[in-house]
Short mmCIF file of C-alpha atoms and ligand atoms in Angstrom, two decimals:
data_model
loop_
_atom_site.label_atom_id
_atom_site.label_comp_id
_atom_site.label_asym_id
_atom_site.label_seq_id
_atom_site.Cartn_x
_atom_site.Cartn_y
_atom_site.Cartn_z
CA MET A 45 35.99 -69.08 4.87
CA THR A 46 39.09 -67.28 3.88
CA PHE A 47 42.32 -68.04 5.61
CA LYS A 48 45.02 -65.45 4.81
CA ILE A 49 48.31 -66.92 6.05
CA LEU A 50 51.66 -65.26 6.11
CA ARG A 51 54.22 -67.30 4.19
CA PHE A 52 58.01 -66.99 4.28
CA ASP A 53 60.83 -69.36 3.75
CA ALA A 54 64.12 -67.90 5.06
CA GLN A 55 65.93 -70.24 2.65
CA LYS A 56 64.41 -68.89 -0.58
CA ASP A 57 62.08 -65.90 -0.09
CA ASN A 58 63.22 -62.28 0.03
CA ARG A 59 60.14 -61.10 1.92
CA PRO A 60 57.06 -62.49 3.52
CA TYR A 61 53.75 -62.58 1.58
CA PHE A 62 50.22 -63.62 2.30
CA GLN A 63 48.73 -66.77 0.74
CA VAL A 64 44.96 -67.16 0.69
CA TYR A 65 43.28 -70.55 1.27
CA ARG A 66 39.57 -71.37 1.34
CA HIS A 67 38.43 -73.81 4.02
CA VAL A 68 35.13 -74.76 5.50
CA PRO A 69 35.66 -75.19 9.32
CA LYS A 70 33.85 -77.90 11.26
CA PRO A 71 31.72 -76.80 14.21
CA HIS A 72 33.94 -75.75 17.13
CA GLU A 73 37.04 -76.17 15.02
CA THR A 74 40.14 -74.43 16.45
CA VAL A 75 42.44 -72.42 14.28
CA LEU A 76 45.10 -75.10 14.83
CA GLU A 77 42.73 -77.76 13.47
CA ALA A 78 41.95 -75.55 10.49
CA LEU A 79 45.71 -75.05 9.80
CA LYS A 80 46.18 -78.82 9.95
CA ASP A 81 43.28 -79.41 7.53
CA ILE A 82 44.62 -76.79 5.15
CA ARG A 83 48.08 -78.37 5.30
CA ASP A 84 46.78 -81.95 4.87
CA GLN A 85 44.28 -81.22 2.15
CA GLN A 86 45.71 -78.30 0.22
CA ASP A 87 49.25 -77.38 0.87
CA PRO A 88 51.77 -79.77 2.58
CA SER A 89 54.46 -76.95 2.51
CA LEU A 90 52.55 -74.85 5.02
CA SER A 91 54.62 -74.88 8.21
CA PHE A 92 53.62 -74.25 11.81
CA ARG A 93 54.53 -75.57 15.24
CA TYR A 94 52.19 -77.54 17.54
CA SER A 95 52.33 -80.52 19.84
CA CYS A 96 49.83 -81.15 22.61
CA ARG A 97 46.69 -79.38 21.08
CA GLU A 98 45.45 -78.42 24.59
CA ALA A 99 47.37 -75.42 25.74
CA VAL A 100 50.08 -77.28 27.65
CA CYS A 101 53.09 -77.41 25.33
CA GLY A 102 53.01 -73.72 24.44
CA SER A 103 54.07 -74.43 20.84
CA CYS A 104 51.32 -72.88 18.77
CA GLY A 105 51.54 -69.17 19.69
CA MET A 106 50.71 -66.92 16.68
CA VAL A 107 48.85 -63.80 15.69
CA ILE A 108 45.25 -64.47 14.76
CA ASN A 109 43.28 -61.55 13.44
CA GLY A 110 45.67 -59.20 15.10
CA ARG A 111 45.73 -60.82 18.52
CA ILE A 112 48.58 -62.91 19.93
CA CYS A 113 47.14 -66.20 21.19
CA LEU A 114 47.44 -69.99 21.07
CA ALA A 115 45.92 -71.51 17.89
CA CYS A 116 44.82 -74.57 19.80
CA ARG A 117 42.75 -72.40 22.14
CA THR A 118 41.18 -70.20 19.60
CA GLN A 119 37.94 -71.46 17.86
CA VAL A 120 37.36 -70.17 14.39
CA GLY A 121 33.70 -69.53 15.13
CA ASP A 122 34.60 -67.27 18.03
CA LEU A 123 36.50 -64.97 15.78
CA GLY A 124 33.23 -63.56 14.44
CA ALA A 125 34.71 -62.83 11.00
CA ASN A 126 34.62 -64.44 7.51
CA GLU A 127 38.33 -63.94 7.02
CA VAL A 128 41.02 -65.26 9.40
CA VAL A 129 44.45 -63.62 9.11
CA ILE A 130 47.25 -65.62 10.63
CA GLU A 131 50.80 -64.34 11.21
CA PRO A 132 53.78 -65.62 13.10
CA LEU A 133 54.72 -64.24 16.59
CA PRO A 134 56.31 -60.76 16.38
CA ASN A 135 59.67 -59.86 17.96
CA LEU A 136 61.17 -63.10 16.72
CA GLU A 137 62.70 -63.96 13.30
CA ILE A 138 60.61 -66.06 10.96
CA GLN A 139 62.20 -69.39 10.05
CA LYS A 140 59.38 -70.69 7.89
CA ASP A 141 55.81 -69.51 7.64
CA LEU A 142 54.41 -69.45 11.20
CA ILE A 143 57.55 -70.89 12.76
CA VAL A 144 59.78 -68.39 14.53
CA ASP A 145 63.24 -68.70 15.93
CA LEU A 146 62.70 -68.80 19.72
CA LYS A 147 66.46 -68.60 20.53
CA PRO A 148 66.32 -64.97 21.94
CA PHE A 149 63.46 -66.02 24.20
CA TRP A 150 65.29 -69.09 25.51
CA ASP A 151 68.61 -67.20 25.83
CA ALA A 152 66.84 -64.61 28.04
CA TYR A 153 65.12 -67.42 30.01
CA ARG A 154 68.41 -69.19 30.74
CA LYS A 155 69.89 -65.93 32.11
CA VAL A 156 67.66 -66.06 35.17
CA GLU A 157 68.64 -69.67 36.04
CA PRO A 158 65.06 -70.93 35.95
CA PHE A 159 65.56 -73.91 38.27
CA LEU A 160 65.31 -74.57 41.96
CA GLN A 161 68.51 -73.72 43.87
CA ALA A 162 68.25 -75.63 47.17
CA PRO A 163 71.73 -76.45 48.29
CA GLY A 164 72.49 -79.55 50.36
CA ASP A 165 71.05 -83.00 50.19
CA VAL A 166 67.43 -83.50 49.36
CA PRO A 167 65.66 -84.56 52.64
CA GLU A 168 64.71 -88.21 52.71
CA LYS A 169 61.02 -87.35 52.39
CA GLY A 170 61.64 -84.53 49.99
CA HIS A 171 61.18 -80.83 50.76
CA VAL A 172 58.06 -80.16 52.69
CA VAL A 173 56.44 -76.81 51.74
CA ALA A 174 53.43 -75.41 53.51
CA GLU A 175 50.39 -75.07 51.21
CA LYS A 176 50.09 -71.42 51.98
CA ASP A 177 53.57 -70.79 50.76
CA MET A 178 53.00 -72.68 47.55
CA GLU A 179 49.77 -70.73 46.96
CA LYS A 180 51.90 -67.62 46.16
CA VAL A 181 53.91 -69.57 43.71
CA PHE A 182 51.10 -71.27 41.79
CA GLN A 183 50.29 -68.20 39.70
CA TYR A 184 53.79 -68.44 38.12
CA ILE A 185 54.04 -72.24 37.82
CA THR A 186 51.32 -72.37 35.19
CA CYS A 187 53.62 -70.70 32.57
CA ILE A 188 53.87 -72.91 29.47
CA LEU A 189 56.71 -70.91 27.91
CA CYS A 190 54.70 -70.07 24.83
CA ALA A 191 56.63 -66.72 24.32
CA CYS A 192 53.33 -64.89 23.67
CA CYS A 193 54.21 -62.31 26.33
CA TYR A 194 57.70 -61.78 24.89
CA SER A 195 56.23 -61.25 21.43
CA ALA A 196 53.64 -58.76 22.85
CA CYS A 197 56.17 -56.87 24.89
CA PRO A 198 56.96 -53.36 23.43
CA VAL A 199 60.27 -53.27 25.31
CA ALA A 200 61.41 -56.58 23.70
CA THR A 201 60.44 -55.00 20.33
CA ARG A 202 62.79 -52.08 20.70
CA ASP A 203 65.56 -53.71 22.75
CA GLY A 204 66.71 -57.24 22.12
CA ARG A 205 68.77 -57.21 25.36
CA TYR A 206 65.60 -57.02 27.55
CA VAL A 207 65.22 -60.27 29.44
CA GLY A 208 61.45 -60.18 28.98
CA PRO A 209 58.29 -60.84 31.03
CA ALA A 210 58.32 -64.70 31.13
CA ALA A 211 61.92 -64.92 32.36
CA LEU A 212 61.40 -62.28 35.01
CA ALA A 213 58.19 -63.87 36.20
CA LYS A 214 60.01 -67.18 36.54
CA LEU A 215 62.83 -65.62 38.59
CA TYR A 216 60.15 -64.13 40.90
CA ARG A 217 58.52 -67.50 41.22
CA PHE A 218 61.78 -68.90 42.70
CA THR A 219 62.24 -66.01 45.05
CA LEU A 220 58.83 -66.86 46.48
CA ASP A 221 59.69 -70.59 46.86
CA PRO A 222 60.78 -71.28 50.47
CA ARG A 223 63.08 -74.05 49.21
CA ASP A 224 65.12 -71.73 46.97
CA ARG A 225 68.25 -70.24 48.45
CA ARG A 226 69.66 -68.25 45.53
CA PRO A 227 71.70 -65.27 46.66
CA PHE A 228 70.64 -61.66 46.28
CA SER A 229 73.17 -61.30 43.49
CA ALA A 230 70.77 -63.37 41.30
CA LEU A 231 68.23 -60.52 41.65
CA GLU A 232 70.94 -57.92 41.09
CA ARG A 233 71.60 -59.41 37.71
CA VAL A 234 68.16 -58.18 36.55
CA ASP A 235 68.48 -54.87 38.44
CA GLY A 236 68.90 -52.68 35.35
CA PRO A 237 67.30 -51.42 32.11
CA ASP A 238 67.72 -54.91 30.55
CA GLY A 239 65.86 -56.39 33.50
CA VAL A 240 63.04 -55.24 35.85
CA TRP A 241 63.61 -51.52 35.26
CA GLY A 242 63.24 -51.86 31.50
CA CYS A 243 59.52 -52.79 31.83
CA ASP A 244 57.20 -50.12 30.53
CA THR A 245 54.40 -51.42 32.85
CA VAL A 246 51.92 -51.30 30.05
CA PHE A 247 50.65 -54.79 31.07
CA ARG A 248 50.46 -56.22 27.56
CA CYS A 249 52.03 -59.46 28.85
CA ASN A 250 49.22 -59.78 31.53
CA ASP A 251 46.66 -59.09 28.90
CA ILE A 252 47.99 -61.59 26.39
CA CYS A 253 49.05 -64.50 28.62
CA PRO A 254 46.90 -67.59 27.84
CA LYS A 255 47.50 -69.09 31.29
CA ASP A 256 46.81 -65.93 33.30
CA VAL A 257 50.30 -65.90 34.70
CA ARG A 258 50.29 -62.07 34.85
CA PRO A 259 54.03 -61.75 34.38
CA ALA A 260 53.97 -58.00 35.07
CA ASP A 261 52.94 -58.87 38.67
CA GLY A 262 56.21 -60.82 38.93
CA ILE A 263 58.22 -57.91 37.57
CA GLU A 264 56.61 -55.59 40.17
CA GLY A 265 57.39 -58.16 42.85
CA LEU A 266 61.06 -58.40 41.82
CA ARG A 267 61.32 -54.61 41.89
CA ARG A 268 60.05 -54.56 45.43
CA LYS A 269 62.41 -57.38 46.48
CA ILE A 270 65.39 -55.64 44.93
CA ILE A 271 64.62 -52.28 46.59
CA ALA A 272 64.05 -54.06 50.01
CA GLY A 273 67.31 -56.01 49.64
CA LYS A 274 69.26 -52.91 48.86
CA THR A 275 67.72 -50.96 51.64
CA LYS A 276 68.45 -53.70 54.18
CA ARG A 277 72.05 -53.76 52.97
CA LEU A 278 72.35 -49.98 53.41
CA PHE A 279 71.19 -50.14 57.04
CA ARG A 280 73.48 -53.04 57.78
CA ARG A 281 76.60 -51.06 56.76
CA LYS A 282 78.72 -49.98 59.68
CA PRO A 283 79.20 -46.24 60.03
FE1 SF4 B 526 53.26 -67.76 27.77
FE2 SF4 B 526 52.16 -66.53 29.86
FE3 SF4 B 526 54.37 -67.97 30.22
FE4 SF4 B 526 54.45 -65.64 28.86
S1 SF4 B 526 53.98 -65.97 31.05
S2 SF4 B 526 55.46 -67.52 28.25
S3 SF4 B 526 52.47 -65.66 27.84
S4 SF4 B 526 52.32 -68.73 29.53
#
């Protein structure tokens, strides 16, 4: 089979180019395994990120035959083509070959303070949360921070200031958590065109997410919470 892989070294190349490799995949071989074989047997300079090889670490997001996905979760045989074209994630600068600079993704993620804010001492037996409350949160907990949604997002393509689907979905996850006590101002920080109102609601993030997080649901949820919070504040004002 032909593997056409985008190559670029920010240190020495002026522009990216495709390099073609021939490789015979084993039965049920994933694209990640094929890349490792090509690197080990043909070209040790070929660079790509991976770690767990089982869709937990979120490291091997890339574009395979035009679709953003995890290489460890994509079997070569399932692509139904004799040629596999592999490119790095869009919306992020290429550092080397299939490795992109994830800094903008992480910077946006940090902005929403993606950690539990439960003031006071932790109860002796830990926080007890009812199962029904956690059920609402589970959808968002499965995010592996692969940045596939960020790369697929048309808003992130045209506006680098946009916080992006993964970060917004994470913020929504904490607003659903009964232990979290973050103030309404934390939501107001994303109440603008760089935040929830920037979303085009084209649902590419939902479509692309390998863990079925459905980040656009979280963005919609945040919008509702922001509107509800502002309305409540309006009615609380004294005449
Ligand atoms: Fe990846 Fe889905 Fe999390 Fe986005 S929401 S970073 S696509 S796992």
